[in-house]
Each structure stands twice: as structure tokens, then as C-alpha cells.
JSON list of C-alpha atoms in Angstrom, two decimals:
[
{"chain": "A", "resi": 1, "resn": "UNK", "atom": "CA", "xyz": [35.71, -4.01, 3.40]},
{"chain": "A", "resi": 2, "resn": "UNK", "atom": "CA", "xyz": [33.01, -6.55, 3.55]},
{"chain": "A", "resi": 3, "resn": "UNK", "atom": "CA", "xyz": [31.53, -7.37, 0.20]},
{"chain": "A", "resi": 4, "resn": "UNK", "atom": "CA", "xyz": [27.74, -6.92, -0.37]},
{"chain": "A", "resi": 5, "resn": "UNK", "atom": "CA", "xyz": [25.31, -8.99, 1.46]},
{"chain": "A", "resi": 6, "resn": "UNK", "atom": "CA", "xyz": [23.09, -9.38, -1.90]},
{"chain": "A", "resi": 7, "resn": "UNK", "atom": "CA", "xyz": [24.37, -8.76, -5.34]},
{"chain": "A", "resi": 8, "resn": "UNK", "atom": "CA", "xyz": [22.20, -9.23, -8.31]},
{"chain": "A", "resi": 9, "resn": "UNK", "atom": "CA", "xyz": [23.97, -9.07, -11.71]},
{"chain": "A", "resi": 10, "resn": "UNK", "atom": "CA", "xyz": [21.61, -8.72, -14.82]},
{"chain": "A", "resi": 11, "resn": "UNK", "atom": "CA", "xyz": [19.05, -11.11, -13.22]},
{"chain": "A", "resi": 12, "resn": "UNK", "atom": "CA", "xyz": [16.24, -12.25, -15.91]},
{"chain": "A", "resi": 13, "resn": "UNK", "atom": "CA", "xyz": [13.04, -14.27, -15.14]},
{"chain": "A", "resi": 14, "resn": "UNK", "atom": "CA", "xyz": [10.47, -15.46, -17.52]},
{"chain": "A", "resi": 15, "resn": "UNK", "atom": "CA", "xyz": [7.20, -17.38, -17.19]},
{"chain": "A", "resi": 16, "resn": "UNK", "atom": "CA", "xyz": [6.88, -18.98, -20.78]},
{"chain": "A", "resi": 17, "resn": "UNK", "atom": "CA", "xyz": [6.84, -15.65, -22.95]},
{"chain": "A", "resi": 18, "resn": "UNK", "atom": "CA", "xyz": [6.12, -13.15, -20.18]},
{"chain": "A", "resi": 19, "resn": "UNK", "atom": "CA", "xyz": [9.59, -11.77, -19.14]},
{"chain": "A", "resi": 20, "resn": "UNK", "atom": "CA", "xyz": [9.10, -10.57, -15.49]},
{"chain": "A", "resi": 21, "resn": "UNK", "atom": "CA", "xyz": [12.65, -9.46, -14.52]},
{"chain": "A", "resi": 22, "resn": "UNK", "atom": "CA", "xyz": [14.34, -7.77, -17.35]},
{"chain": "A", "resi": 23, "resn": "UNK", "atom": "CA", "xyz": [18.05, -7.55, -15.97]},
{"chain": "A", "resi": 24, "resn": "UNK", "atom": "CA", "xyz": [17.99, -6.38, -12.63]},
{"chain": "A", "resi": 25, "resn": "UNK", "atom": "CA", "xyz": [21.25, -5.30, -11.22]},
{"chain": "A", "resi": 26, "resn": "UNK", "atom": "CA", "xyz": [21.74, -4.10, -7.69]},
{"chain": "A", "resi": 27, "resn": "UNK", "atom": "CA", "xyz": [23.62, -4.48, -4.45]},
{"chain": "A", "resi": 28, "resn": "UNK", "atom": "CA", "xyz": [22.53, -4.47, -0.82]},
{"chain": "A", "resi": 29, "resn": "UNK", "atom": "CA", "xyz": [25.20, -3.83, 1.83]},
{"chain": "A", "resi": 30, "resn": "UNK", "atom": "CA", "xyz": [25.51, -5.66, 5.09]},
{"chain": "A", "resi": 31, "resn": "UNK", "atom": "CA", "xyz": [23.15, -3.89, 7.67]},
{"chain": "A", "resi": 32, "resn": "UNK", "atom": "CA", "xyz": [21.62, -2.12, 4.88]},
{"chain": "A", "resi": 33, "resn": "UNK", "atom": "CA", "xyz": [17.61, -1.75, 4.60]},
{"chain": "A", "resi": 34, "resn": "UNK", "atom": "CA", "xyz": [16.25, -1.60, 0.94]},
{"chain": "A", "resi": 35, "resn": "UNK", "atom": "CA", "xyz": [12.73, -0.73, 0.15]},
{"chain": "A", "resi": 36, "resn": "UNK", "atom": "CA", "xyz": [11.51, -1.81, -3.07]},
{"chain": "A", "resi": 37, "resn": "UNK", "atom": "CA", "xyz": [8.49, 0.06, -4.39]},
{"chain": "A", "resi": 38, "resn": "UNK", "atom": "CA", "xyz": [6.46, -0.10, -7.40]},
{"chain": "A", "resi": 39, "resn": "UNK", "atom": "CA", "xyz": [3.03, -0.81, -9.00]},
{"chain": "A", "resi": 40, "resn": "UNK", "atom": "CA", "xyz": [1.65, -4.51, -8.94]},
{"chain": "A", "resi": 41, "resn": "UNK", "atom": "CA", "xyz": [3.26, -6.68, -11.41]},
{"chain": "A", "resi": 42, "resn": "UNK", "atom": "CA", "xyz": [6.42, -4.92, -11.53]},
{"chain": "A", "resi": 43, "resn": "UNK", "atom": "CA", "xyz": [8.33, -7.78, -10.42]},
{"chain": "A", "resi": 44, "resn": "UNK", "atom": "CA", "xyz": [9.13, -6.84, -6.95]},
{"chain": "A", "resi": 45, "resn": "UNK", "atom": "CA", "xyz": [7.88, -10.20, -5.18]},
{"chain": "A", "resi": 46, "resn": "UNK", "atom": "CA", "xyz": [9.23, -12.26, -7.75]},
{"chain": "A", "resi": 47, "resn": "UNK", "atom": "CA", "xyz": [12.73, -10.86, -7.52]},
{"chain": "A", "resi": 48, "resn": "UNK", "atom": "CA", "xyz": [12.39, -11.21, -3.46]},
{"chain": "A", "resi": 49, "resn": "UNK", "atom": "CA", "xyz": [11.57, -14.91, -4.32]},
{"chain": "A", "resi": 50, "resn": "UNK", "atom": "CA", "xyz": [14.36, -15.49, -6.63]},
{"chain": "A", "resi": 51, "resn": "UNK", "atom": "CA", "xyz": [17.01, -14.34, -3.68]},
{"chain": "A", "resi": 52, "resn": "UNK", "atom": "CA", "xyz": [16.15, -17.31, -1.96]},
{"chain": "A", "resi": 53, "resn": "UNK", "atom": "CA", "xyz": [15.74, -19.51, -4.87]},
{"chain": "A", "resi": 54, "resn": "UNK", "atom": "CA", "xyz": [11.82, -20.14, -4.57]},
{"chain": "A", "resi": 55, "resn": "UNK", "atom": "CA", "xyz": [12.00, -19.23, -8.15]},
{"chain": "A", "resi": 56, "resn": "UNK", "atom": "CA", "xyz": [14.58, -20.25, -10.55]},
{"chain": "A", "resi": 57, "resn": "UNK", "atom": "CA", "xyz": [16.09, -17.31, -12.69]},
{"chain": "A", "resi": 58, "resn": "UNK", "atom": "CA", "xyz": [16.70, -17.67, -16.36]},
{"chain": "A", "resi": 59, "resn": "UNK", "atom": "CA", "xyz": [20.01, -15.72, -16.66]},
{"chain": "A", "resi": 60, "resn": "UNK", "atom": "CA", "xyz": [22.21, -13.46, -14.69]},
{"chain": "A", "resi": 61, "resn": "UNK", "atom": "CA", "xyz": [23.97, -14.11, -11.32]},
{"chain": "A", "resi": 62, "resn": "UNK", "atom": "CA", "xyz": [22.66, -13.86, -7.82]},
{"chain": "A", "resi": 63, "resn": "UNK", "atom": "CA", "xyz": [24.78, -13.92, -4.85]},
{"chain": "A", "resi": 64, "resn": "UNK", "atom": "CA", "xyz": [24.07, -13.82, -1.13]},
{"chain": "A", "resi": 65, "resn": "UNK", "atom": "CA", "xyz": [27.00, -13.07, 1.10]},
{"chain": "A", "resi": 66, "resn": "UNK", "atom": "CA", "xyz": [29.18, -13.85, -1.75]},
{"chain": "A", "resi": 67, "resn": "UNK", "atom": "CA", "xyz": [27.83, -17.28, -2.52]},
{"chain": "A", "resi": 68, "resn": "UNK", "atom": "CA", "xyz": [25.55, -18.07, -5.60]},
{"chain": "A", "resi": 69, "resn": "UNK", "atom": "CA", "xyz": [21.94, -18.65, -4.74]},
{"chain": "A", "resi": 70, "resn": "UNK", "atom": "CA", "xyz": [20.68, -22.24, -5.84]},
{"chain": "A", "resi": 71, "resn": "UNK", "atom": "CA", "xyz": [23.67, -22.78, -8.34]},
{"chain": "A", "resi": 72, "resn": "UNK", "atom": "CA", "xyz": [27.36, -23.49, -8.59]},
{"chain": "A", "resi": 73, "resn": "UNK", "atom": "CA", "xyz": [29.37, -22.16, -11.57]},
{"chain": "A", "resi": 74, "resn": "UNK", "atom": "CA", "xyz": [31.24, -24.53, -13.58]},
{"chain": "A", "resi": 75, "resn": "UNK", "atom": "CA", "xyz": [32.88, -23.58, -16.94]},
{"chain": "A", "resi": 76, "resn": "UNK", "atom": "CA", "xyz": [30.97, -20.44, -17.13]},
{"chain": "A", "resi": 77, "resn": "UNK", "atom": "CA", "xyz": [27.65, -22.22, -16.86]},
{"chain": "A", "resi": 78, "resn": "UNK", "atom": "CA", "xyz": [25.40, -22.31, -14.00]},
{"chain": "A", "resi": 79, "resn": "UNK", "atom": "CA", "xyz": [24.33, -25.62, -12.59]},
{"chain": "A", "resi": 80, "resn": "UNK", "atom": "CA", "xyz": [21.56, -26.21, -10.19]},
{"chain": "A", "resi": 81, "resn": "UNK", "atom": "CA", "xyz": [22.48, -27.50, -6.57]},
{"chain": "A", "resi": 82, "resn": "UNK", "atom": "CA", "xyz": [20.65, -30.46, -5.47]},
{"chain": "A", "resi": 83, "resn": "UNK", "atom": "CA", "xyz": [17.50, -29.46, -3.25]},
{"chain": "A", "resi": 84, "resn": "UNK", "atom": "CA", "xyz": [19.27, -30.47, -0.01]},
{"chain": "A", "resi": 85, "resn": "UNK", "atom": "CA", "xyz": [22.03, -28.06, -0.49]},
{"chain": "A", "resi": 86, "resn": "UNK", "atom": "CA", "xyz": [19.51, -25.33, -1.59]},
{"chain": "A", "resi": 87, "resn": "UNK", "atom": "CA", "xyz": [17.50, -26.10, 1.54]},
{"chain": "A", "resi": 88, "resn": "UNK", "atom": "CA", "xyz": [20.78, -25.84, 3.64]},
{"chain": "A", "resi": 89, "resn": "UNK", "atom": "CA", "xyz": [21.45, -22.43, 2.16]},
{"chain": "A", "resi": 90, "resn": "UNK", "atom": "CA", "xyz": [17.92, -21.22, 2.33]},
{"chain": "A", "resi": 91, "resn": "UNK", "atom": "CA", "xyz": [18.16, -21.27, 6.14]},
{"chain": "A", "resi": 92, "resn": "UNK", "atom": "CA", "xyz": [20.35, -18.38, 6.19]},
{"chain": "A", "resi": 93, "resn": "UNK", "atom": "CA", "xyz": [17.55, -16.29, 4.73]},
{"chain": "A", "resi": 94, "resn": "UNK", "atom": "CA", "xyz": [14.37, -15.35, 6.57]},
{"chain": "A", "resi": 95, "resn": "UNK", "atom": "CA", "xyz": [11.58, -14.63, 4.42]},
{"chain": "A", "resi": 96, "resn": "UNK", "atom": "CA", "xyz": [8.31, -13.05, 5.89]},
{"chain": "A", "resi": 97, "resn": "UNK", "atom": "CA", "xyz": [5.12, -13.25, 3.19]},
{"chain": "A", "resi": 98, "resn": "UNK", "atom": "CA", "xyz": [2.04, -11.25, 2.82]},
{"chain": "A", "resi": 99, "resn": "UNK", "atom": "CA", "xyz": [0.23, -14.05, 4.44]},
{"chain": "A", "resi": 100, "resn": "UNK", "atom": "CA", "xyz": [1.39, -15.48, 7.68]},
{"chain": "A", "resi": 101, "resn": "UNK", "atom": "CA", "xyz": [1.70, -19.13, 6.81]},
{"chain": "A", "resi": 102, "resn": "UNK", "atom": "CA", "xyz": [1.73, -20.32, 10.32]},
{"chain": "A", "resi": 103, "resn": "UNK", "atom": "CA", "xyz": [1.06, -23.88, 11.26]},
{"chain": "A", "resi": 104, "resn": "UNK", "atom": "CA", "xyz": [-2.78, -23.66, 12.51]},
{"chain": "A", "resi": 105, "resn": "UNK", "atom": "CA", "xyz": [-2.10, -26.87, 14.79]},
{"chain": "A", "resi": 106, "resn": "UNK", "atom": "CA", "xyz": [0.71, -25.18, 16.59]},
{"chain": "A", "resi": 107, "resn": "UNK", "atom": "CA", "xyz": [0.89, -22.49, 19.26]},
{"chain": "A", "resi": 108, "resn": "UNK", "atom": "CA", "xyz": [3.07, -19.48, 18.82]},
{"chain": "A", "resi": 109, "resn": "UNK", "atom": "CA", "xyz": [5.91, -21.03, 20.44]},
{"chain": "A", "resi": 110, "resn": "UNK", "atom": "CA", "xyz": [5.87, -24.19, 18.49]},
{"chain": "A", "resi": 111, "resn": "UNK", "atom": "CA", "xyz": [5.75, -22.29, 15.26]},
{"chain": "A", "resi": 112, "resn": "UNK", "atom": "CA", "xyz": [8.85, -20.62, 16.02]},
{"chain": "A", "resi": 113, "resn": "UNK", "atom": "CA", "xyz": [10.59, -23.87, 17.37]},
{"chain": "A", "resi": 114, "resn": "UNK", "atom": "CA", "xyz": [9.65, -26.10, 14.47]},
{"chain": "A", "resi": 115, "resn": "UNK", "atom": "CA", "xyz": [12.27, -25.17, 11.69]},
{"chain": "A", "resi": 116, "resn": "UNK", "atom": "CA", "xyz": [15.48, -25.01, 13.61]},
{"chain": "A", "resi": 117, "resn": "UNK", "atom": "CA", "xyz": [14.95, -28.22, 15.30]},
{"chain": "A", "resi": 118, "resn": "UNK", "atom": "CA", "xyz": [13.57, -30.13, 12.04]},
{"chain": "A", "resi": 119, "resn": "UNK", "atom": "CA", "xyz": [15.67, -28.41, 9.52]},
{"chain": "A", "resi": 120, "resn": "UNK", "atom": "CA", "xyz": [19.00, -27.36, 11.35]},
{"chain": "A", "resi": 121, "resn": "UNK", "atom": "CA", "xyz": [18.66, -30.20, 13.84]},
{"chain": "A", "resi": 122, "resn": "UNK", "atom": "CA", "xyz": [19.24, -27.79, 16.72]},
{"chain": "A", "resi": 123, "resn": "UNK", "atom": "CA", "xyz": [18.54, -29.17, 20.39]},
{"chain": "A", "resi": 124, "resn": "UNK", "atom": "CA", "xyz": [15.05, -28.40, 21.33]},
{"chain": "A", "resi": 125, "resn": "UNK", "atom": "CA", "xyz": [15.71, -26.59, 24.71]},
{"chain": "A", "resi": 126, "resn": "UNK", "atom": "CA", "xyz": [18.15, -24.36, 23.07]},
{"chain": "A", "resi": 127, "resn": "UNK", "atom": "CA", "xyz": [15.51, -23.33, 20.24]},
{"chain": "A", "resi": 128, "resn": "UNK", "atom": "CA", "xyz": [12.80, -23.01, 22.90]},
{"chain": "A", "resi": 129, "resn": "UNK", "atom": "CA", "xyz": [14.71, -20.59, 24.95]},
{"chain": "A", "resi": 130, "resn": "UNK", "atom": "CA", "xyz": [15.60, -18.49, 21.92]},
{"chain": "A", "resi": 131, "resn": "UNK", "atom": "CA", "xyz": [12.01, -18.52, 20.56]},
{"chain": "A", "resi": 132, "resn": "UNK", "atom": "CA", "xyz": [10.94, -17.43, 23.98]},
{"chain": "A", "resi": 133, "resn": "UNK", "atom": "CA", "xyz": [13.07, -14.30, 23.79]},
{"chain": "A", "resi": 134, "resn": "UNK", "atom": "CA", "xyz": [12.16, -13.63, 20.17]},
{"chain": "A", "resi": 135, "resn": "UNK", "atom": "CA", "xyz": [8.59, -13.79, 21.10]},
{"chain": "A", "resi": 136, "resn": "UNK", "atom": "CA", "xyz": [9.10, -11.42, 23.93]},
{"chain": "A", "resi": 137, "resn": "UNK", "atom": "CA", "xyz": [11.00, -9.24, 21.47]},
{"chain": "A", "resi": 138, "resn": "UNK", "atom": "CA", "xyz": [8.12, -8.84, 19.22]},
{"chain": "A", "resi": 139, "resn": "UNK", "atom": "CA", "xyz": [5.87, -8.14, 22.10]},
{"chain": "A", "resi": 140, "resn": "UNK", "atom": "CA", "xyz": [3.88, -11.59, 22.48]},
{"chain": "A", "resi": 141, "resn": "UNK", "atom": "CA", "xyz": [5.46, -12.87, 25.63]},
{"chain": "A", "resi": 142, "resn": "UNK", "atom": "CA", "xyz": [2.00, -13.34, 26.64]},
{"chain": "A", "resi": 143, "resn": "UNK", "atom": "CA", "xyz": [0.75, -15.21, 23.70]},
{"chain": "A", "resi": 144, "resn": "UNK", "atom": "CA", "xyz": [3.33, -18.09, 23.36]},
{"chain": "A", "resi": 145, "resn": "UNK", "atom": "CA", "xyz": [0.57, -20.68, 24.03]},
{"chain": "A", "resi": 146, "resn": "UNK", "atom": "CA", "xyz": [-1.99, -19.06, 21.74]},
{"chain": "A", "resi": 147, "resn": "UNK", "atom": "CA", "xyz": [-2.91, -20.83, 18.39]},
{"chain": "A", "resi": 148, "resn": "UNK", "atom": "CA", "xyz": [-2.94, -18.78, 15.25]},
{"chain": "A", "resi": 149, "resn": "UNK", "atom": "CA", "xyz": [-6.84, -18.61, 15.23]},
{"chain": "A", "resi": 150, "resn": "UNK", "atom": "CA", "xyz": [-6.58, -16.97, 18.70]},
{"chain": "A", "resi": 151, "resn": "UNK", "atom": "CA", "xyz": [-4.23, -14.14, 17.53]},
{"chain": "A", "resi": 152, "resn": "UNK", "atom": "CA", "xyz": [-5.02, -10.87, 15.40]},
{"chain": "A", "resi": 153, "resn": "UNK", "atom": "CA", "xyz": [-3.81, -10.60, 11.94]},
{"chain": "A", "resi": 154, "resn": "UNK", "atom": "CA", "xyz": [-0.80, -8.21, 13.36]},
{"chain": "A", "resi": 155, "resn": "UNK", "atom": "CA", "xyz": [0.09, -10.81, 16.05]},
{"chain": "A", "resi": 156, "resn": "UNK", "atom": "CA", "xyz": [0.23, -13.52, 13.64]},
{"chain": "A", "resi": 157, "resn": "UNK", "atom": "CA", "xyz": [2.58, -11.73, 11.51]},
{"chain": "A", "resi": 158, "resn": "UNK", "atom": "CA", "xyz": [4.84, -10.99, 14.33]},
{"chain": "A", "resi": 159, "resn": "UNK", "atom": "CA", "xyz": [4.97, -14.69, 15.27]},
{"chain": "A", "resi": 160, "resn": "UNK", "atom": "CA", "xyz": [5.77, -15.21, 11.30]},
{"chain": "A", "resi": 161, "resn": "UNK", "atom": "CA", "xyz": [8.69, -12.54, 12.22]},
{"chain": "A", "resi": 162, "resn": "UNK", "atom": "CA", "xyz": [9.83, -14.28, 15.26]},
{"chain": "A", "resi": 163, "resn": "UNK", "atom": "CA", "xyz": [9.70, -17.58, 13.48]},
{"chain": "A", "resi": 164, "resn": "UNK", "atom": "CA", "xyz": [12.18, -16.35, 10.64]},
{"chain": "A", "resi": 165, "resn": "UNK", "atom": "CA", "xyz": [14.49, -14.94, 13.22]},
{"chain": "A", "resi": 166, "resn": "UNK", "atom": "CA", "xyz": [14.60, -18.30, 15.15]},
{"chain": "A", "resi": 167, "resn": "UNK", "atom": "CA", "xyz": [16.51, -19.52, 12.33]},
{"chain": "A", "resi": 168, "resn": "UNK", "atom": "CA", "xyz": [19.14, -16.90, 12.95]},
{"chain": "A", "resi": 169, "resn": "UNK", "atom": "CA", "xyz": [19.21, -15.56, 9.35]},
{"chain": "A", "resi": 170, "resn": "UNK", "atom": "CA", "xyz": [21.93, -13.15, 7.83]},
{"chain": "A", "resi": 171, "resn": "UNK", "atom": "CA", "xyz": [19.28, -11.61, 5.55]},
{"chain": "A", "resi": 172, "resn": "UNK", "atom": "CA", "xyz": [15.58, -10.97, 6.05]},
{"chain": "A", "resi": 173, "resn": "UNK", "atom": "CA", "xyz": [13.08, -10.52, 3.05]},
{"chain": "A", "resi": 174, "resn": "UNK", "atom": "CA", "xyz": [9.76, -8.86, 3.64]},
{"chain": "A", "resi": 175, "resn": "UNK", "atom": "CA", "xyz": [7.21, -9.51, 0.92]},
{"chain": "A", "resi": 176, "resn": "UNK", "atom": "CA", "xyz": [4.58, -6.70, 1.52]},
{"chain": "A", "resi": 177, "resn": "UNK", "atom": "CA", "xyz": [4.26, -7.96, 5.38]},
{"chain": "A", "resi": 178, "resn": "UNK", "atom": "CA", "xyz": [1.30, -5.45, 6.29]},
{"chain": "A", "resi": 179, "resn": "UNK", "atom": "CA", "xyz": [-0.59, -5.81, 3.20]},
{"chain": "A", "resi": 180, "resn": "UNK", "atom": "CA", "xyz": [-3.22, -8.28, 4.44]},
{"chain": "A", "resi": 181, "resn": "UNK", "atom": "CA", "xyz": [-3.55, -6.49, 7.63]},
{"chain": "A", "resi": 182, "resn": "UNK", "atom": "CA", "xyz": [-6.15, -4.19, 8.89]},
{"chain": "A", "resi": 183, "resn": "UNK", "atom": "CA", "xyz": [-4.89, -0.48, 8.92]},
{"chain": "A", "resi": 184, "resn": "UNK", "atom": "CA", "xyz": [-4.81, -0.43, 12.80]},
{"chain": "A", "resi": 185, "resn": "UNK", "atom": "CA", "xyz": [-2.75, -3.42, 12.99]},
{"chain": "A", "resi": 186, "resn": "UNK", "atom": "CA", "xyz": [0.07, -2.27, 10.42]},
{"chain": "A", "resi": 187, "resn": "UNK", "atom": "CA", "xyz": [2.01, -0.03, 12.94]},
{"chain": "A", "resi": 188, "resn": "UNK", "atom": "CA", "xyz": [2.81, -2.96, 15.40]},
{"chain": "A", "resi": 189, "resn": "UNK", "atom": "CA", "xyz": [4.57, -4.94, 12.66]},
{"chain": "A", "resi": 190, "resn": "UNK", "atom": "CA", "xyz": [6.18, -2.19, 11.30]},
{"chain": "A", "resi": 191, "resn": "UNK", "atom": "CA", "xyz": [7.59, -1.26, 14.87]},
{"chain": "A", "resi": 192, "resn": "UNK", "atom": "CA", "xyz": [8.93, -4.66, 15.02]},
{"chain": "A", "resi": 193, "resn": "UNK", "atom": "CA", "xyz": [10.81, -4.19, 11.39]},
{"chain": "A", "resi": 194, "resn": "UNK", "atom": "CA", "xyz": [12.13, -0.81, 12.67]},
{"chain": "A", "resi": 195, "resn": "UNK", "atom": "CA", "xyz": [13.55, -2.41, 15.81]},
{"chain": "A", "resi": 196, "resn": "UNK", "atom": "CA", "xyz": [15.20, -4.90, 13.39]},
{"chain": "A", "resi": 197, "resn": "UNK", "atom": "CA", "xyz": [16.92, -2.26, 11.29]},
{"chain": "A", "resi": 198, "resn": "UNK", "atom": "CA", "xyz": [18.14, -0.57, 14.10]},
{"chain": "A", "resi": 199, "resn": "UNK", "atom": "CA", "xyz": [19.64, -3.58, 15.49]},
{"chain": "A", "resi": 200, "resn": "UNK", "atom": "CA", "xyz": [21.47, -3.96, 12.11]},
{"chain": "A", "resi": 201, "resn": "UNK", "atom": "CA", "xyz": [19.63, -6.61, 10.48]},
{"chain": "A", "resi": 202, "resn": "UNK", "atom": "CA", "xyz": [20.14, -6.65, 6.57]},
{"chain": "A", "resi": 203, "resn": "UNK", "atom": "CA", "xyz": [16.65, -6.24, 5.11]},
{"chain": "A", "resi": 204, "resn": "UNK", "atom": "CA", "xyz": [15.14, -6.25, 1.83]},
{"chain": "A", "resi": 205, "resn": "UNK", "atom": "CA", "xyz": [11.40, -4.81, 2.04]},
{"chain": "A", "resi": 206, "resn": "UNK", "atom": "CA", "xyz": [8.66, -4.95, -0.77]},
{"chain": "A", "resi": 207, "resn": "UNK", "atom": "CA", "xyz": [6.37, -2.42, 0.57]},
{"chain": "A", "resi": 208, "resn": "UNK", "atom": "CA", "xyz": [3.72, 0.30, -0.22]},
{"chain": "A", "resi": 209, "resn": "UNK", "atom": "CA", "xyz": [4.28, 2.08, 3.42]},
{"chain": "A", "resi": 210, "resn": "UNK", "atom": "CA", "xyz": [5.97, 5.11, 1.92]},
{"chain": "A", "resi": 211, "resn": "UNK", "atom": "CA", "xyz": [6.37, 6.58, 5.37]},
{"chain": "A", "resi": 212, "resn": "UNK", "atom": "CA", "xyz": [8.48, 3.60, 6.55]},
{"chain": "A", "resi": 213, "resn": "UNK", "atom": "CA", "xyz": [10.49, 3.79, 3.53]},
{"chain": "A", "resi": 214, "resn": "UNK", "atom": "CA", "xyz": [11.35, 7.28, 4.21]},
{"chain": "A", "resi": 215, "resn": "UNK", "atom": "CA", "xyz": [12.16, 6.82, 7.86]},
{"chain": "A", "resi": 216, "resn": "UNK", "atom": "CA", "xyz": [13.94, 3.41, 8.11]},
{"chain": "A", "resi": 217, "resn": "UNK", "atom": "CA", "xyz": [15.10, 2.77, 4.56]},
{"chain": "A", "resi": 218, "resn": "UNK", "atom": "CA", "xyz": [18.81, 3.21, 3.56]},
{"chain": "A", "resi": 219, "resn": "UNK", "atom": "CA", "xyz": [18.01, 2.80, -0.05]},
{"chain": "A", "resi": 220, "resn": "UNK", "atom": "CA", "xyz": [14.68, 3.15, -2.04]},
{"chain": "A", "resi": 221, "resn": "UNK", "atom": "CA", "xyz": [14.43, 1.31, -5.35]},
{"chain": "A", "resi": 222, "resn": "UNK", "atom": "CA", "xyz": [11.54, 2.02, -7.65]},
{"chain": "A", "resi": 223, "resn": "UNK", "atom": "CA", "xyz": [10.65, -0.85, -10.07]},
{"chain": "A", "resi": 224, "resn": "UNK", "atom": "CA", "xyz": [8.36, -0.85, -13.09]},
{"chain": "A", "resi": 225, "resn": "UNK", "atom": "CA", "xyz": [7.81, -3.69, -15.67]},
{"chain": "A", "resi": 226, "resn": "UNK", "atom": "CA", "xyz": [10.72, -5.74, -14.62]},
{"chain": "A", "resi": 227, "resn": "UNK", "atom": "CA", "xyz": [13.46, -2.99, -14.56]},
{"chain": "A", "resi": 228, "resn": "UNK", "atom": "CA", "xyz": [14.78, -0.67, -11.67]},
{"chain": "A", "resi": 229, "resn": "UNK", "atom": "CA", "xyz": [13.46, 2.69, -13.06]},
{"chain": "A", "resi": 230, "resn": "UNK", "atom": "CA", "xyz": [15.34, 4.70, -10.08]},
{"chain": "A", "resi": 231, "resn": "UNK", "atom": "CA", "xyz": [17.19, 4.16, -6.78]},
{"chain": "A", "resi": 232, "resn": "UNK", "atom": "CA", "xyz": [18.59, 6.39, -4.30]},
{"chain": "A", "resi": 233, "resn": "UNK", "atom": "CA", "xyz": [18.20, 7.85, -0.70]},
{"chain": "A", "resi": 234, "resn": "UNK", "atom": "CA", "xyz": [14.43, 7.30, 0.35]},
{"chain": "A", "resi": 235, "resn": "UNK", "atom": "CA", "xyz": [13.91, 10.93, 1.09]},
{"chain": "A", "resi": 236, "resn": "UNK", "atom": "CA", "xyz": [15.49, 12.25, -1.93]},
{"chain": "A", "resi": 237, "resn": "UNK", "atom": "CA", "xyz": [13.60, 9.83, -4.38]},
{"chain": "A", "resi": 238, "resn": "UNK", "atom": "CA", "xyz": [10.40, 10.53, -2.57]},
{"chain": "A", "resi": 239, "resn": "UNK", "atom": "CA", "xyz": [10.67, 14.24, -2.60]},
{"chain": "A", "resi": 240, "resn": "UNK", "atom": "CA", "xyz": [12.47, 14.71, -5.73]},
{"chain": "A", "resi": 241, "resn": "UNK", "atom": "CA", "xyz": [11.97, 11.86, -8.22]},
{"chain": "A", "resi": 242, "resn": "UNK", "atom": "CA", "xyz": [13.95, 12.02, -11.41]},
{"chain": "A", "resi": 243, "resn": "UNK", "atom": "CA", "xyz": [12.09, 9.72, -13.52]},
{"chain": "A", "resi": 244, "resn": "UNK", "atom": "CA", "xyz": [8.63, 10.72, -14.89]},
{"chain": "A", "resi": 245, "resn": "UNK", "atom": "CA", "xyz": [7.35, 7.00, -14.24]},
{"chain": "A", "resi": 246, "resn": "UNK", "atom": "CA", "xyz": [8.52, 7.46, -10.56]},
{"chain": "A", "resi": 247, "resn": "UNK", "atom": "CA", "xyz": [6.79, 10.94, -10.29]},
{"chain": "A", "resi": 248, "resn": "UNK", "atom": "CA", "xyz": [3.53, 9.22, -11.61]},
{"chain": "A", "resi": 249, "resn": "UNK", "atom": "CA", "xyz": [3.48, 6.49, -9.12]},
{"chain": "A", "resi": 250, "resn": "UNK", "atom": "CA", "xyz": [4.37, 8.60, -6.24]},
{"chain": "A", "resi": 251, "resn": "UNK", "atom": "CA", "xyz": [1.66, 11.26, -7.23]},
{"chain": "A", "resi": 252, "resn": "UNK", "atom": "CA", "xyz": [-1.10, 8.36, -6.83]},
{"chain": "A", "resi": 253, "resn": "UNK", "atom": "CA", "xyz": [0.25, 6.86, -3.41]},
{"chain": "A", "resi": 254, "resn": "UNK", "atom": "CA", "xyz": [1.47, 9.99, -1.54]}
]
């Protein structure tokens, strides 16, 4: 049996006196889609950023595919890895943010090609062919020469997804990828994510899209105030939440 793709063990994260994560323990299996729900400030996005070491944890352990994230353990203590090694390991984790963060001076194709060529030193011709296929996969084959300011928000987010996939990650992290979009553009991004799930990509998705969580998620985790309040099969948690805090939250968003 393969081990979990992501394993968090009692993960704590503080900003000064503010404790944002208060001992998160969970596992994500290969090919699993885990959806994180919860109110603003519950620690969902912070946890996502800790997974690829954009934020440093204060205690606990975080593993991706059996390897510690950002650290090595010596004598029972964590020692932070050199930035170069952190960046190398981060290439295996794709992340899509609320904001698209595309390079405005690059076309859609150039945005998707840049990181594999510059970071992984892959041949440009090989990456360009891969990027073209990925942009076609997200429905943008006709927009490869367009610049971000010539694209709708939904199209820009789909370029951002193609850009992340161009690195050939083993794990994809989505931090509320539709929250900055106009309502009519949300569906086109969720469709791409749905397709990724069907193809077996391991995904952790911070989202308020309850329908997506119900239909696509394998596991739903409800977080509040830095802790996991409830977790289980999405349809079960949404239809029959056990915890009062979950019930109160869902009553406001359903």
C-alpha cells in the first residue's frame, strides 16, 4: 500500500501571540480530493501555504509523499533546509491562488513555459509542447498568444492552472481559486478542476463552493479557529453534520 501523499502531524503555526493552526492532524491519500471548508480566519489558507513551505510551521511535522516539507530531522529536531533545496522540493507541488499572479508581460503560453525552463532547466521545445497541450486541456488553445489583460478572470485562472500543471506536480493545492471571479466565470474553472480530479490528481482545495465539494471531493474537512472540527465524506458532512459549529456554518452558506 502506498503511503499518504500528505501527512500532517500536530501542525502548529503562530504569528507572534496569534496561534493560527492549533495542532492540525490529517492525511490525504494519493488521488484523493480533499476540500477544506470554514469561515475566514479559520486557518485553511495558512495550512495550505505550510504544505509547500511558503509559511514555516512552529511545531509538528508535515510530509508530502513521505518526505518532510522544508526541513530534515536530525536527533529528533527539525532543521530547515537550504532555500535551494526547499525550492527544488516545491517544484513537485502545484499551487493556484485566489489571484492569478500571471506575469503581465508574458503571453499565456510564455506564462506556462517559464517555470519549467527557468527552475527545472527543461528544454524549451519540450516544455512549449507540453504547455500547448495543457492550455488546450483547459480550453484555451485559441488564447496561447494572448496577454493576461486580454483574458477574462476565468481564462486567467485557467492559465494559472495550466502553468502549475506544466511543472508536472504530484500534488495540487487550490486556495479559493474561484473567489475572485464573477459568478458566471466560476463554472469554467471548476470544470477544469473536476477534470483533474477525474484524471487522478491529488488535490487539496480551499473553497466555499459547496456543490463542488459535494460532487468532486472524497473528503470534506471543516476547520474553525485553527482546528479540524469535523471531517468525513462530503455528502454525509453536508447533509448530516455532527458538530454544532459545522451545523451553524452550513446553515449560513447552503
